[in-house]
Every structure is written in C-alpha cells, then in structure tokens.
Tab-separated table of C-alpha atoms in Angstrom:
chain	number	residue	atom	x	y	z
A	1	UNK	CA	-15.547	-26.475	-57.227
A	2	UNK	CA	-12.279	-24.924	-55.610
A	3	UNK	CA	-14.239	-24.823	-52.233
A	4	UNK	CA	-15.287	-28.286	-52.786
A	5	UNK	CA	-11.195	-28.894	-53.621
A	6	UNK	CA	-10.432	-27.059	-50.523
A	7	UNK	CA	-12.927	-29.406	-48.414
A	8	UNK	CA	-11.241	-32.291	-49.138
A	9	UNK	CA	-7.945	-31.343	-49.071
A	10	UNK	CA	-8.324	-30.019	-45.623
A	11	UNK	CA	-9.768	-33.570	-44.276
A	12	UNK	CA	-6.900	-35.160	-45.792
A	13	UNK	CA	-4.446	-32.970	-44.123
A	14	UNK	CA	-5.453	-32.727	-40.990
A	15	UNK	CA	-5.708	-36.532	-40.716
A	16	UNK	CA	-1.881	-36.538	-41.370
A	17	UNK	CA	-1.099	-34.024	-39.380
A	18	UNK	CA	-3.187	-35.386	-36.222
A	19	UNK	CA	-1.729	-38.859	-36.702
A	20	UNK	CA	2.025	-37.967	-37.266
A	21	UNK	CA	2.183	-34.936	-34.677
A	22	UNK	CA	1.729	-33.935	-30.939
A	23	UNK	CA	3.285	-35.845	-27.995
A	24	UNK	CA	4.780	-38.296	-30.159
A	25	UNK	CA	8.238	-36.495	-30.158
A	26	UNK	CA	8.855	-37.179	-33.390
A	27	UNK	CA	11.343	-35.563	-36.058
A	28	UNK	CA	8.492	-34.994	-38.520
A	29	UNK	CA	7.124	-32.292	-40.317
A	30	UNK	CA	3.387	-32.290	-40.865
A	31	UNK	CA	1.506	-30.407	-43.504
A	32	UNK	CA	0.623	-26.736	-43.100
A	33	UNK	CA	-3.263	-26.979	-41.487
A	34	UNK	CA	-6.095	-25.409	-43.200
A	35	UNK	CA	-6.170	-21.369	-42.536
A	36	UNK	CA	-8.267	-20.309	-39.615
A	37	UNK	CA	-11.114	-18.930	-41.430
A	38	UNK	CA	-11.419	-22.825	-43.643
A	39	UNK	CA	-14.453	-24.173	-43.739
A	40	UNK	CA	-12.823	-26.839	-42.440
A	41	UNK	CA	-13.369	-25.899	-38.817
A	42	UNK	CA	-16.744	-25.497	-38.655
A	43	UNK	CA	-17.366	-28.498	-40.587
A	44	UNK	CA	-15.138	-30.862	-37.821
A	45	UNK	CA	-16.980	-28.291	-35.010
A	46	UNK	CA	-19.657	-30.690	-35.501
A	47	UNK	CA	-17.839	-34.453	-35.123
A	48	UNK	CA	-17.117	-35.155	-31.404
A	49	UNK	CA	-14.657	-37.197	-32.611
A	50	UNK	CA	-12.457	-37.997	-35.775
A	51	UNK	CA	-14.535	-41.637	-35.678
A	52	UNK	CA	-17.899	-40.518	-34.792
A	53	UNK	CA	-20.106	-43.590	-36.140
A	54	UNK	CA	-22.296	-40.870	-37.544
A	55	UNK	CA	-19.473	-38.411	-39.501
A	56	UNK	CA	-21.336	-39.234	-43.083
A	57	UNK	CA	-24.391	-37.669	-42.274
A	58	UNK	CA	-22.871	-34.656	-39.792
A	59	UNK	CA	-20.666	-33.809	-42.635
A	60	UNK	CA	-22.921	-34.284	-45.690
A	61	UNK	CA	-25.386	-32.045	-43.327
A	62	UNK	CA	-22.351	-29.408	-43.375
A	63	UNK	CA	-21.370	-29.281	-46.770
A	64	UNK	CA	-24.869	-29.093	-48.030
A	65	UNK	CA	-25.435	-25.983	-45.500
A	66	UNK	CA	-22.087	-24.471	-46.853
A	67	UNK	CA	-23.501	-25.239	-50.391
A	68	UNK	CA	-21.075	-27.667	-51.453
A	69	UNK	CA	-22.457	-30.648	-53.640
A	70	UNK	CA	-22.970	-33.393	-51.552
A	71	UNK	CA	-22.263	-35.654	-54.916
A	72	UNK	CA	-19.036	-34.262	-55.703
A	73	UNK	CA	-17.322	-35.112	-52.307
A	74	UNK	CA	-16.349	-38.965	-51.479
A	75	UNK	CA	-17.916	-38.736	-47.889
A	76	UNK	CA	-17.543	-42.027	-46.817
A	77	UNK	CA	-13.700	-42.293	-48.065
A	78	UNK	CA	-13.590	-38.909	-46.215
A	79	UNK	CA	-15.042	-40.181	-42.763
A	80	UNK	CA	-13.072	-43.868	-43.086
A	81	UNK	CA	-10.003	-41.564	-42.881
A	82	UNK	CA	-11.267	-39.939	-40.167
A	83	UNK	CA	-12.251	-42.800	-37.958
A	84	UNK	CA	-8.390	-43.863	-38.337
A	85	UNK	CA	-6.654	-41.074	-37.052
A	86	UNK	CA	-7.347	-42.673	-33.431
A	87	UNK	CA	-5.982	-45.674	-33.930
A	88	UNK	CA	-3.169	-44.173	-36.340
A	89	UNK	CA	-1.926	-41.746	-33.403
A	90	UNK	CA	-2.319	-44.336	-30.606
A	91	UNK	CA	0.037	-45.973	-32.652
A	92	UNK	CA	2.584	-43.462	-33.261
A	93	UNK	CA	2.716	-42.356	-29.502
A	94	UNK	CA	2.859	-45.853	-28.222
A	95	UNK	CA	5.849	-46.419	-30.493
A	96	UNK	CA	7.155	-43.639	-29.654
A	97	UNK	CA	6.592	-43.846	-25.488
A	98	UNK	CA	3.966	-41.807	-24.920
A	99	UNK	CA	0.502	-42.187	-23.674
A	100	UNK	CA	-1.927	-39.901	-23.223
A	101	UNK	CA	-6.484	-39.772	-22.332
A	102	UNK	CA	-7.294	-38.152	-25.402
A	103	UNK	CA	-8.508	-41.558	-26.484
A	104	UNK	CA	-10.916	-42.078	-23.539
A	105	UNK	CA	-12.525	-39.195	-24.551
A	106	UNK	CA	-16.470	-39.214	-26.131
A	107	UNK	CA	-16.019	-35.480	-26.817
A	108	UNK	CA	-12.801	-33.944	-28.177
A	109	UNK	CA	-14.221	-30.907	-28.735
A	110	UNK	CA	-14.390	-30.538	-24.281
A	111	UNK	CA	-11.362	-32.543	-23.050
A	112	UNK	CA	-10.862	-32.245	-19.436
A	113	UNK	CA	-7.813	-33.267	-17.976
A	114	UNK	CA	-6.090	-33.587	-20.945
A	115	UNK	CA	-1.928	-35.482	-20.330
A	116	UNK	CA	0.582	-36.631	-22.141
A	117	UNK	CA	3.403	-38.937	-20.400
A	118	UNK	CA	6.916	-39.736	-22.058
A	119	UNK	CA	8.962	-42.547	-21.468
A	120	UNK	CA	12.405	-43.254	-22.454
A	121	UNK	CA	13.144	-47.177	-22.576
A	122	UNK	CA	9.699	-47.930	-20.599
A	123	UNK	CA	11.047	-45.299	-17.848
A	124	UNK	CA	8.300	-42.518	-17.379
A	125	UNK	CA	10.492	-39.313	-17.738
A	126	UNK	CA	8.090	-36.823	-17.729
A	127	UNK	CA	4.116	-35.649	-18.249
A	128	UNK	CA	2.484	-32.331	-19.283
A	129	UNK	CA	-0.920	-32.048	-17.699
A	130	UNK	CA	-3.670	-29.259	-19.456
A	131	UNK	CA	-6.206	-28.092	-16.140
A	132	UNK	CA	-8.349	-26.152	-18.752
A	133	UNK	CA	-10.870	-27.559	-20.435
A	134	UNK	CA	-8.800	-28.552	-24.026
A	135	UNK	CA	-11.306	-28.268	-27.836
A	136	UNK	CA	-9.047	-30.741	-28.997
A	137	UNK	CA	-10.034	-30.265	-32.460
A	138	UNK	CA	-10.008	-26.489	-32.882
A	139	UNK	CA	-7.975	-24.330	-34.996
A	140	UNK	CA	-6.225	-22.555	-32.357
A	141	UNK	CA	-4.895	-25.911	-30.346
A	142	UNK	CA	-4.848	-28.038	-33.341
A	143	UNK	CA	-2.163	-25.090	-34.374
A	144	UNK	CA	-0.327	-25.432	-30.689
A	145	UNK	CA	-0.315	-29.201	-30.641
A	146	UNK	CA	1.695	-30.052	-34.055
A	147	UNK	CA	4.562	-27.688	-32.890
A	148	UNK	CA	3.795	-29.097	-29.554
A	149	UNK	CA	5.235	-32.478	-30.499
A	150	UNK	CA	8.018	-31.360	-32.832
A	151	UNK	CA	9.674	-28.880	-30.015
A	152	UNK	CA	8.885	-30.725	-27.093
A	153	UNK	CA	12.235	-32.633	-25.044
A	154	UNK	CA	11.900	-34.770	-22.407
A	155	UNK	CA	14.820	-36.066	-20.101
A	156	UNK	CA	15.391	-36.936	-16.611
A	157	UNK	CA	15.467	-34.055	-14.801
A	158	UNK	CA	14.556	-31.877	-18.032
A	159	UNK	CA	11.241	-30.849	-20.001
A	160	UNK	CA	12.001	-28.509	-22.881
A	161	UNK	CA	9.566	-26.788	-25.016
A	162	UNK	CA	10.530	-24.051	-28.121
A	163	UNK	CA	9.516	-20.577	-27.550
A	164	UNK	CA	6.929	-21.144	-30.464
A	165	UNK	CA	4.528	-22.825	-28.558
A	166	UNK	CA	5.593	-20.432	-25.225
A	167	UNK	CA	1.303	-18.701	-25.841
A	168	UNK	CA	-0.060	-21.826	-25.450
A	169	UNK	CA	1.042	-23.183	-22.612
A	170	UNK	CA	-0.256	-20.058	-21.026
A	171	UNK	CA	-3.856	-20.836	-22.281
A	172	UNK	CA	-4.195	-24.214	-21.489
A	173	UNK	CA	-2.768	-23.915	-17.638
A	174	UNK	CA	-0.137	-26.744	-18.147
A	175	UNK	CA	1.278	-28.500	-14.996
A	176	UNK	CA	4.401	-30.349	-15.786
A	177	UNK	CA	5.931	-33.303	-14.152
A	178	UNK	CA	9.204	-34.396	-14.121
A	179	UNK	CA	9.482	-38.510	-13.184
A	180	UNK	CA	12.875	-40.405	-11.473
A	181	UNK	CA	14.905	-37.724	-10.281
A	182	UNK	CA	17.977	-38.463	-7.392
A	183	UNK	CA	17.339	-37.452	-4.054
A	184	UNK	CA	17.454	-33.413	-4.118
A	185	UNK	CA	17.633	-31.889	-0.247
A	186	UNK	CA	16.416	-28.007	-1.754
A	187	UNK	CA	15.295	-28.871	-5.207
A	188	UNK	CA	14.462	-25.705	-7.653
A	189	UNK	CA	13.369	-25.291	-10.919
A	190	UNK	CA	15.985	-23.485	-13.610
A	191	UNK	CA	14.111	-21.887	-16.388
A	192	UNK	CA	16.269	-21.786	-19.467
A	193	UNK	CA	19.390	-22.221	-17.284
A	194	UNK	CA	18.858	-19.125	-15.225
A	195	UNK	CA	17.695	-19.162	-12.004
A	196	UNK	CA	13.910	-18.036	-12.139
A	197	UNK	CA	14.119	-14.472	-11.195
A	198	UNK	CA	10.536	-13.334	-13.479
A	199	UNK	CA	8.614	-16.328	-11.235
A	200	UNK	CA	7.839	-18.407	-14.168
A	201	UNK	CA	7.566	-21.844	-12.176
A	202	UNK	CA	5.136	-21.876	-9.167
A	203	UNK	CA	3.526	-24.248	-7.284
A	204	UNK	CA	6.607	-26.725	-6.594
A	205	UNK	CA	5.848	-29.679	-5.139
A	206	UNK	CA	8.660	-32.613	-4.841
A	207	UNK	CA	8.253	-35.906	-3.785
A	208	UNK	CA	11.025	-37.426	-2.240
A	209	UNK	CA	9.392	-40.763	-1.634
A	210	UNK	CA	8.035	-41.055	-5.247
A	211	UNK	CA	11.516	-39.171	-6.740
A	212	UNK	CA	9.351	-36.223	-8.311
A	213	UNK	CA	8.518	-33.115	-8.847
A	214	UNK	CA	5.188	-31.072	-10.015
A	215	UNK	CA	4.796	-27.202	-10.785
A	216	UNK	CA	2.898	-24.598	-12.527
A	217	UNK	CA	4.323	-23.211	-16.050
A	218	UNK	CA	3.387	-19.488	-16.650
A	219	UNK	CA	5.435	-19.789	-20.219
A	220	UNK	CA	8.048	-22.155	-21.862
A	221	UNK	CA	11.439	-22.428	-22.481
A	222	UNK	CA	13.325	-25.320	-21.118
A	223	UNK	CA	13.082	-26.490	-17.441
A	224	UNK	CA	15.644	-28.309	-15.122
A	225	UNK	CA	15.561	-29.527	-11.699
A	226	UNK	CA	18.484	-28.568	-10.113
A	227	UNK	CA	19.701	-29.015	-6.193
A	228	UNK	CA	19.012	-25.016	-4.676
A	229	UNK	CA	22.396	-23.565	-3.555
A	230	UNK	CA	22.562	-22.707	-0.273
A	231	UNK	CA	24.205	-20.045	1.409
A	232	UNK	CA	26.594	-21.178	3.661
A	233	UNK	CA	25.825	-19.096	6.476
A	234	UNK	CA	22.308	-20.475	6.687
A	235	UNK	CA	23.651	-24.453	7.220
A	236	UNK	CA	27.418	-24.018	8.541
A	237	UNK	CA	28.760	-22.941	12.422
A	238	UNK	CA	29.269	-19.281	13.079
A	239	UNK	CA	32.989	-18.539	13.432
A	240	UNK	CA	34.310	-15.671	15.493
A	241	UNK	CA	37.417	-13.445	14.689
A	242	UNK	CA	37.022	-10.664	16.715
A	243	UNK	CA	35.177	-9.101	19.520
A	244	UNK	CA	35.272	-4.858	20.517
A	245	UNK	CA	33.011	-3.906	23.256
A	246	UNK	CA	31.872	-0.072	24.196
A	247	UNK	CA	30.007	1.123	27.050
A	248	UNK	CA	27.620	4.565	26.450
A	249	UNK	CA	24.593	5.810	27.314
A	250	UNK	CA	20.951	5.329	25.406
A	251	UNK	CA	18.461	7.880	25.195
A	252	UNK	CA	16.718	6.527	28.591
A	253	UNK	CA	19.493	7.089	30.552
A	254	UNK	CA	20.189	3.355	30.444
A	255	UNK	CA	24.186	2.379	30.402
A	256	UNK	CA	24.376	-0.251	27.469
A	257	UNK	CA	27.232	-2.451	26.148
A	258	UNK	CA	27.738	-2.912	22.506
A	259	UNK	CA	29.623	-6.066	21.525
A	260	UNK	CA	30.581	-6.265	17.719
A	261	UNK	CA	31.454	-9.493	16.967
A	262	UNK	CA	32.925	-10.084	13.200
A	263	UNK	CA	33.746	-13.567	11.558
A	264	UNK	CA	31.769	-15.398	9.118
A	265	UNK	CA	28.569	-18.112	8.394
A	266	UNK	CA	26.913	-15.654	11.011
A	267	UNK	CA	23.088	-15.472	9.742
A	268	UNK	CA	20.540	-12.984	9.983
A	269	UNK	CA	18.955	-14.720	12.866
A	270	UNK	CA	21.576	-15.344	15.021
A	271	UNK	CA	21.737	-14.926	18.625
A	272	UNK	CA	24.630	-13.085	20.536
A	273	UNK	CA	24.311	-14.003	24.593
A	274	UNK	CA	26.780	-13.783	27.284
A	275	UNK	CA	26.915	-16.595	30.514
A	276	UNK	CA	23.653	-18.123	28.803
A	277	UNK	CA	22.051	-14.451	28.730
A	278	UNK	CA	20.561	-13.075	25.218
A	279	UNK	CA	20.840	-9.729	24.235
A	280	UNK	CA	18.192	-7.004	24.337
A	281	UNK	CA	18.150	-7.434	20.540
A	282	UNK	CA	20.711	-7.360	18.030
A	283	UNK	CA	21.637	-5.909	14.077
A	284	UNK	CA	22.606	-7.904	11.679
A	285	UNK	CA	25.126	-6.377	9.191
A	286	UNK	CA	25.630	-9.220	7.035
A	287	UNK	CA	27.080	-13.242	7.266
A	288	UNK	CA	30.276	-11.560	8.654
A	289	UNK	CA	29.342	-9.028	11.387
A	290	UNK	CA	26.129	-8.616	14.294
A	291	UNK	CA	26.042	-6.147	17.011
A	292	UNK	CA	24.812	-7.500	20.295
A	293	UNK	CA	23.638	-4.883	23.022
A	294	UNK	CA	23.058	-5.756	26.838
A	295	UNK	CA	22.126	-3.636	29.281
A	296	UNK	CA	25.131	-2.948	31.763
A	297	UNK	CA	22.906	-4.012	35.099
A	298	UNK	CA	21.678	-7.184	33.313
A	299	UNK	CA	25.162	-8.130	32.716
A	300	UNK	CA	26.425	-6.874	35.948
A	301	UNK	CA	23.673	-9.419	37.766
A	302	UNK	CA	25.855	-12.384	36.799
A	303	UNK	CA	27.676	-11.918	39.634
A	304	UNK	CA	31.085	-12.473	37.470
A	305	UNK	CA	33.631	-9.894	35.460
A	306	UNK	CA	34.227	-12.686	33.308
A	307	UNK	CA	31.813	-14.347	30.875
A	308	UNK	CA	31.925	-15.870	27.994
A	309	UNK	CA	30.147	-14.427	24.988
A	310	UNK	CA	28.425	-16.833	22.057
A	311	UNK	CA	26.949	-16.604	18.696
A	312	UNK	CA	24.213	-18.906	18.164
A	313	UNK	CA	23.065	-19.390	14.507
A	314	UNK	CA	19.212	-19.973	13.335
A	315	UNK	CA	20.265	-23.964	12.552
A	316	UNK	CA	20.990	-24.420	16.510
A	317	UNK	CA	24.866	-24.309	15.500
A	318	UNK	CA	27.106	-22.279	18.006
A	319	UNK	CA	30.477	-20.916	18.448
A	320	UNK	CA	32.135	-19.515	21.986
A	321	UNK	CA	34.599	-16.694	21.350
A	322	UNK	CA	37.668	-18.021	23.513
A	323	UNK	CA	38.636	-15.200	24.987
A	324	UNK	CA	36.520	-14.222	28.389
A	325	UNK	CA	35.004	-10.445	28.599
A	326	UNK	CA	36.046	-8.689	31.173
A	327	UNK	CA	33.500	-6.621	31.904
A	328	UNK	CA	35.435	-4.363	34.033
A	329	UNK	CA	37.983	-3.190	31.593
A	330	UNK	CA	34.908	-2.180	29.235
A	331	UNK	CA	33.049	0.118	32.032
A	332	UNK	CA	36.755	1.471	32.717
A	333	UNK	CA	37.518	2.359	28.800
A	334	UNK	CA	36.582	5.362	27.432
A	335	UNK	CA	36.281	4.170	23.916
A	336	UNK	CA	35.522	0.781	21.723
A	337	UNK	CA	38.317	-1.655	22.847
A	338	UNK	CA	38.962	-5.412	21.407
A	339	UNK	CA	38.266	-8.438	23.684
C-alpha cells in the first residue's frame, strides 16, 4: 500500500514541479522530486510525453508489472494531470517571457536541440541552447532543470547561472546566447567577473550586424560581455625618447650597428629602419625599448652620414626620431653614444 502511496504521490509532484519550474525564472520553490531509485522513473520511462493519448494503459501496464493494484490507483485522474503539465508550463513560461521547443517535441524522452529564450518586456535577452541529445523526463535532468529555472538570470549583456547546476551544463553541451548588446570593437566574455584565465568560454562568435554574441560554456557561474582592453601599444603611435648607437664586430667578421631606441606604445612587431631601410632583424624588450641592428656597409650604401631613423608599429602607425644619425660619429666612438 505505501508503494502504491508512493506512486501517486510521485505523479502528483512531479506535475507541480514540471509546470512551476525550469526556464520560467520564477521565484518558486517546487517540491522535492521522487528519489532516484522511485519507481517513479521507470514508470514515466515509458510515456513519451506527460499527455501521451495512451498514458492509462502504459501506466496501468507498469504498475501491474511492479505489482501494484491496478484498482487501488485513480489512473485516469493520474494521466488527466499529466496531459496538463504541457499546457500548464507553456503557460507559465509565456507569462513569464520565455519560449522554448520542448513542446514540439513527440518524444521527451530524446529531445534534440533542446532552447530556452528569455525576454524582458518582449526584448529577447538571452537563450541557452542543449547540442546533446536532452531525456527530458529523466531523473538526472528533471533534477538539473528545477534548479535550472530558480538560479538562472538573464540581462542584457549578462546570463547567470548558480554553481548548483555548474555539472549540468557540462553534460548537456550548452551554447549560450546573449541578444541586443551595443556595438563592442574586441568583445570578451567575463566569467564571474574575472577575466577567463581557466578557458571556460570558447567558441565566441559576435555579431555585430545582429548585436550578438554565441559561445561554448564548459561550467557556470555568471557571464558578461564586456569590451576586451587593449593594450595601448598594440593601437597607439610609437613615441621615441631616446636613441644610443654602437658599432662592434659579430662573430662573421661583419661590422654591425646597434641602435637602441627607448620610448613607449612600441609593440612586439615593430619595425626599426633608417632612410626607408629595415633592419637585419630586431629584439623586442618590451612596449618601451627594441634594438635595431644594420649592417655598417648596408647603411654606408645610402650614400649619406645623415639619416633619419623610424619606428614603425604592427598597426602601420610611425614615429621619426628628430634628431638625424650621424653615422660618422658612431664608426668614430669607441663606445655606445646617444643620438
């Protein structure tokens, strides 16, 4: 009789839960679900949906398998429940600004594709996408998708999600979408207001045109689109402070000059060049410092003692130290002199 108790009490729960739960962002609490090892679940296992036209007989069939007295259990009353929870969470979630496929689905035990979208005021805000194939009505996601709805944030820009539910994401290979963001030049993706330094988001894609953005959740916290800061270095004009030159000797017998040239916004792919010549390569030693080296004869070809040296940055920006080198005074020094 307790088993038959359990039965029915299980049916009755879940149909709260389902129907006041999940992407409905609600502040409710549902019911505790059945335990894992219920009955409960291998009874439903059977139902492609809550409102499969033929629940009596697929759950009469059950309980008289598990033993339970078909008489003793109000089947129909059981399965007219059932066949609302549909309706009763379409309801909810369109009151609430959400929409979602589950309902297009003949089998909720294989949902493929699975989404939920949020708006706020009729303005899409956000959507959670599942690529693996979703048993809607198994223990194990039934159990993710009431704290699902009860944790879940959505805001322009933002999609929070407690730590709770952080497993299931995991499992079910979500792909979030964030809806209506401002133009971003760089956008990235903060995960719990950090920058992402563990690689939890991948697979950014933003839309400027459409105003949004689309990546790949390892595990959840909260995530925020956010312009990327970039160094300025990379985007600005290289500025020049000071040049020293030295003339020696490489191991090839080949007389070089070695220009060190410090200032700042110099990146690692600038070019140093002299008269419109580029240097035989170069070392970077950070956005305030490079070291330019030029064969003596190459310079020596230009047919001048007095060139102008430039620093060329990666984004096509340049800067011309003013003073000219005198390439004579360098050959004559013995040591590193300033230009």
């Amino acid at each position: 009789m307790q088993k038959t108790k359990n039965i029915i009490i299980a049916l009755l729960t879940v149909g709260i839960i389902v129907s006041t739960s999940g992407a409905t962002f609600a502040d409710t609490t549902p019911p505790p679900l059945p335990a894992a090892d219920s009955p409960f679940w291998k009874l439903i296992s059977n139902l492609k949906r809550p409102d499969s036209p033929d629940c009596i007989s697929v759950v009469t069939a059950e309980m008289t398998a598990q033993g339970i007295p078909a008489d003793q259990v109000p089947v129909d009353q059981i399965c007219s429940g059932m066949s609302q929870i549909p309706n009763n969470m379409k309801s909810s979630m369109t009151a609430d600004g959400t929409t979602t496929n589950i309902f297009d689905q003949s089998d909720w035990h294989n949902v493929t594709n699975l989404y939920f979208e949020h708006s706020v005021n009729g303005v899409p805000m956000g959507k959670i996408e599942f690529t693996k194939p979703i048993d809607f009505m198994s223990y194990d996601f039934m159990t993710f998708f009431t704290n699902f709805g009860n944790e879940m944030s959505m805001g322009k820009g933002l999609i929070g999600l407690d730590a709770s539910v952080v497993g299931g994401l995991k499992n079910y290979g979500a792909v979030l979408t964030m809806y209506n963001l401002p133009n971003f030049s760089n956008p990235t993706i903060l995960v719990n207001g950090k920058k992402d330094a563990s690689r939890v988001v991948s697979n950014i894609i933003y839309d400027k045109t459409n105003h949004t953005i689309t990546f790949d959740a390892a595990h959840f916290t909260t995530f925020k689109v956010v312009e990327k800061k970039t160094k300025k270095h990379l985007t600005s004009r290289p500025r020049i402070d000071s040049v020293k030159a030295m003339q020696y000797t490489d191991g090839n017998g080949r007389v070089k000059i070695e220009f060190l040239i410090k200032g700042k916004h110099i990146n690692k792919h600038a070019r140093v060049s002299i008269d419109g010549k580029y240097s035989l390569h170069r070392r970077y030693k950070g956005s305030h410092e490079i070291l330019g080296y030029f064969y003596l004869s190459d310079l020596q070809k230009l047919d001048t003692n007095h060139m102008y040296l430039k620093v060329t940055n990666r984004n096509g920006k340049s800067k011309m130290f003013p003073n000219l080198v005198d390439l004579s005074s360098i050959t004559k020094a013995a040591g590193k002199i300033s230009l």
